[in-house]
């Protein structure tokens, strides 16, 4: 096994699981929290490590192939990471899966859902988010630990050009490698309608401007059901503002913003969304933003790459017609 001395001497290290060369949400934040050192594992790890390099000052990678087996991977990483006091994983689905296995293999505590974590004078200190962010718990451990960092809680650091270095791991998929894993029969692509909004690459967001004045509750619900169907046809997930979730037209798991879900999609299409700071605060840095709003000077349109100054519901119904999505009878005709 080739293990660079610099990796072994890191005090804090971000461990990031890549899938087919893509980084999970919160990867660069975990690296920043770990002081700039990162180890990228998973499938397409080299490509993902290169994508992460501008946000890290040291990057190692080990391609562990397709079909992630977290138990075997934790066992393979155990010997490598034993001397690193603080290991930070992004709180993405794979990070949350791997972190407790790593903590068990390394025989150290797990600080899950940290919003801050650091290693200082042989102590790990963290602040953990509990009860849907309503309670913050300060913890301290006199020794090494593993932590997951909630995505969307801190800034990232840009270091410039950093070399990525390959690390050889024992093949975690080989016969005889310790670590209990379920047998993976198939890996299905997530359904945009039900997937974790935080992970969605494309989001159609609806705001109060989608609902014409005087529309009853059934009509408003039908509008958001239509938004969800159109989004699904486009391979996108549905998001909403707090006005929409407070009214019960969509569930709170769909609310984007500072008191909702933090997203970071490739594409965000906002229909009838004003763009209040509490909403845009949860948008991350979408690569493309489209705003559909009757007010050309709304904050949402001001931050959009493409602003369509028109009635949002009419546009949604026309989109549905062109995509062959049935429009429920309760949707008001405008
Ligand atoms: C402590 C706190 C936390 C909050 N957290 C969140 C949060 O996490 N997420 C969140 O979203 N909000 C949050 N809010 C609420 C936030 O301040 C805004 O009130 C909310 O985001 C506005 O939602 P909206 O854009 O749907 O509605 P509105 O503010 O009513 O805006 C509607 C928009 O639609 C446009 N419009 C009107 N008619 C049409 C039409 N026919 N076609 C197209 N456009 C039209 C209007 O020009 C306007 O821009 C929070 C507020 C507080 C105080």
mmCIF file of C-alpha atoms in Angstrom, residues 90-218:
data_model
loop_
_atom_site.group_PDB
_atom_site.id
_atom_site.type_symbol
_atom_site.label_atom_id
_atom_site.label_comp_id
_atom_site.label_asym_id
_atom_site.label_seq_id
_atom_site.Cartn_x
_atom_site.Cartn_y
_atom_site.Cartn_z
ATOM 1 C CA UNK A 90 -19.865 15.924 4.146
ATOM 2 C CA UNK A 91 -23.329 15.141 5.534
ATOM 3 C CA UNK A 92 -24.420 13.772 2.143
ATOM 4 C CA UNK A 93 -26.156 10.359 1.932
ATOM 5 C CA UNK A 94 -22.857 8.506 1.277
ATOM 6 C CA UNK A 95 -21.030 10.567 3.906
ATOM 7 C CA UNK A 96 -23.710 9.789 6.497
ATOM 8 C CA UNK A 97 -23.475 6.131 5.542
ATOM 9 C CA UNK A 98 -19.693 5.846 5.713
ATOM 10 C CA UNK A 99 -19.069 8.018 8.810
ATOM 11 C CA UNK A 100 -20.463 5.651 11.499
ATOM 12 C CA UNK A 101 -18.667 2.690 9.892
ATOM 13 C CA UNK A 102 -15.389 4.628 9.945
ATOM 14 C CA UNK A 103 -15.955 5.681 13.556
ATOM 15 C CA UNK A 104 -16.584 2.032 14.514
ATOM 16 C CA UNK A 105 -13.529 0.739 12.625
ATOM 17 C CA UNK A 106 -11.328 3.456 14.163
ATOM 18 C CA UNK A 107 -12.947 3.018 17.589
ATOM 19 C CA UNK A 108 -13.672 6.725 18.114
ATOM 20 C CA UNK A 109 -16.823 8.814 18.631
ATOM 21 C CA UNK A 110 -18.975 10.107 15.790
ATOM 22 C CA UNK A 111 -20.161 13.719 15.880
ATOM 23 C CA UNK A 112 -23.070 13.640 13.427
ATOM 24 C CA UNK A 113 -24.619 16.783 11.910
ATOM 25 C CA UNK A 114 -21.927 19.204 13.004
ATOM 26 C CA UNK A 115 -22.201 22.803 11.921
ATOM 27 C CA UNK A 116 -18.671 23.457 13.205
ATOM 28 C CA UNK A 117 -15.877 21.084 14.141
ATOM 29 C CA UNK A 118 -12.168 21.536 14.834
ATOM 30 C CA UNK A 119 -9.153 19.775 16.308
ATOM 31 C CA UNK A 120 -7.140 21.807 18.807
ATOM 32 C CA UNK A 121 -4.558 20.743 21.366
ATOM 33 C CA UNK A 122 -5.477 17.056 21.164
ATOM 34 C CA UNK A 123 -9.185 17.871 21.571
ATOM 35 C CA UNK A 124 -12.019 17.686 19.064
ATOM 36 C CA UNK A 125 -14.651 20.392 19.606
ATOM 37 C CA UNK A 126 -17.889 20.506 17.690
ATOM 38 C CA UNK A 127 -21.270 22.163 17.608
ATOM 39 C CA UNK A 128 -24.045 19.780 16.574
ATOM 40 C CA UNK A 129 -27.412 20.643 15.084
ATOM 41 C CA UNK A 130 -30.372 18.850 16.642
ATOM 42 C CA UNK A 131 -34.210 18.973 16.473
ATOM 43 C CA UNK A 132 -34.331 20.434 12.936
ATOM 44 C CA UNK A 133 -31.703 23.095 13.749
ATOM 45 C CA UNK A 134 -33.658 24.367 16.744
ATOM 46 C CA UNK A 135 -31.038 23.184 19.237
ATOM 47 C CA UNK A 136 -27.259 23.506 18.972
ATOM 48 C CA UNK A 137 -25.245 21.211 21.216
ATOM 49 C CA UNK A 138 -21.596 21.966 22.003
ATOM 50 C CA UNK A 139 -19.464 18.824 22.495
ATOM 51 C CA UNK A 140 -15.816 18.231 23.246
ATOM 52 C CA UNK A 141 -13.800 15.029 23.138
ATOM 53 C CA UNK A 142 -10.351 14.515 24.535
ATOM 54 C CA UNK A 143 -9.060 12.459 21.582
ATOM 55 C CA UNK A 144 -9.712 11.674 17.903
ATOM 56 C CA UNK A 145 -13.182 11.704 16.336
ATOM 57 C CA UNK A 146 -15.152 11.391 13.107
ATOM 58 C CA UNK A 147 -17.713 14.073 12.170
ATOM 59 C CA UNK A 148 -20.265 14.766 9.453
ATOM 60 C CA UNK A 149 -20.724 18.411 8.457
ATOM 61 C CA UNK A 150 -24.199 19.666 7.525
ATOM 62 C CA UNK A 151 -24.055 21.034 3.941
ATOM 63 C CA UNK A 152 -24.774 24.741 3.503
ATOM 64 C CA UNK A 153 -23.444 25.938 6.867
ATOM 65 C CA UNK A 154 -20.124 27.515 5.939
ATOM 66 C CA UNK A 155 -18.133 29.141 3.176
ATOM 67 C CA UNK A 156 -15.579 27.329 1.040
ATOM 68 C CA UNK A 157 -11.936 28.263 0.466
ATOM 69 C CA UNK A 158 -10.324 28.750 -2.953
ATOM 70 C CA UNK A 159 -6.653 27.700 -2.905
ATOM 71 C CA UNK A 160 -5.782 27.832 -6.616
ATOM 72 C CA UNK A 161 -4.083 24.946 -8.372
ATOM 73 C CA UNK A 162 -3.397 21.889 -6.243
ATOM 74 C CA UNK A 163 -1.900 18.595 -7.426
ATOM 75 C CA UNK A 164 -3.962 15.477 -6.867
ATOM 76 C CA UNK A 165 -2.068 12.405 -5.662
ATOM 77 C CA UNK A 166 -3.168 8.786 -5.978
ATOM 78 C CA UNK A 167 -3.232 6.590 -2.879
ATOM 79 C CA UNK A 168 -3.333 2.802 -3.154
ATOM 80 C CA UNK A 169 -5.893 1.119 -0.900
ATOM 81 C CA UNK A 170 -6.445 -2.569 -0.414
ATOM 82 C CA UNK A 171 -9.250 -3.425 -2.862
ATOM 83 C CA UNK A 172 -12.333 -2.982 -0.681
ATOM 84 C CA UNK A 173 -14.330 -5.224 -2.947
ATOM 85 C CA UNK A 174 -11.922 -8.130 -2.836
ATOM 86 C CA UNK A 175 -12.831 -11.420 -1.176
ATOM 87 C CA UNK A 176 -11.939 -11.686 2.457
ATOM 88 C CA UNK A 177 -11.892 -7.955 3.196
ATOM 89 C CA UNK A 178 -13.497 -7.497 6.622
ATOM 90 C CA UNK A 179 -16.578 -5.309 6.893
ATOM 91 C CA UNK A 180 -20.205 -6.331 6.739
ATOM 92 C CA UNK A 181 -22.118 -5.135 3.713
ATOM 93 C CA UNK A 182 -25.468 -5.951 2.258
ATOM 94 C CA UNK A 183 -25.439 -7.490 -1.186
ATOM 95 C CA UNK A 184 -26.165 -4.771 -3.760
ATOM 96 C CA UNK A 185 -28.551 -6.125 -6.400
ATOM 97 C CA UNK A 186 -28.977 -2.925 -8.362
ATOM 98 C CA UNK A 187 -28.434 0.813 -7.990
ATOM 99 C CA UNK A 188 -31.444 2.812 -9.146
ATOM 100 C CA UNK A 189 -31.324 6.439 -10.222
ATOM 101 C CA UNK A 190 -33.166 8.598 -7.654
ATOM 102 C CA UNK A 191 -36.723 9.622 -8.509
ATOM 103 C CA UNK A 192 -36.682 13.442 -8.812
ATOM 104 C CA UNK A 193 -40.171 13.582 -7.274
ATOM 105 C CA UNK A 194 -39.081 11.985 -4.003
ATOM 106 C CA UNK A 195 -35.301 12.416 -3.822
ATOM 107 C CA UNK A 196 -33.703 14.576 -1.149
ATOM 108 C CA UNK A 197 -34.149 18.126 -2.465
ATOM 109 C CA UNK A 198 -30.659 19.014 -1.245
ATOM 110 C CA UNK A 199 -29.195 16.557 -3.775
ATOM 111 C CA UNK A 200 -31.378 17.517 -6.768
ATOM 112 C CA UNK A 201 -29.483 18.722 -9.835
ATOM 113 C CA UNK A 202 -32.567 20.475 -11.321
ATOM 114 C CA UNK A 203 -35.278 22.224 -9.305
ATOM 115 C CA UNK A 204 -38.547 23.896 -10.324
ATOM 116 C CA UNK A 205 -39.523 26.197 -7.473
ATOM 117 C CA UNK A 206 -42.982 27.655 -6.982
ATOM 118 C CA UNK A 207 -43.969 30.736 -5.008
ATOM 119 C CA UNK A 208 -47.124 32.640 -4.113
ATOM 120 C CA UNK A 209 -47.123 34.251 -7.577
ATOM 121 C CA UNK A 210 -48.180 30.905 -9.093
ATOM 122 C CA UNK A 211 -51.552 31.128 -7.331
ATOM 123 C CA UNK A 212 -53.970 33.736 -8.752
ATOM 124 C CA UNK A 213 -55.845 35.848 -6.215
ATOM 125 C CA UNK A 214 -59.113 34.227 -5.138
ATOM 126 C CA UNK A 215 -57.949 30.647 -5.793
ATOM 127 C CA UNK A 216 -59.277 28.247 -3.153
ATOM 128 C CA UNK A 217 -57.219 25.682 -1.276
ATOM 129 C CA UNK A 218 -58.082 22.836 -3.693
#
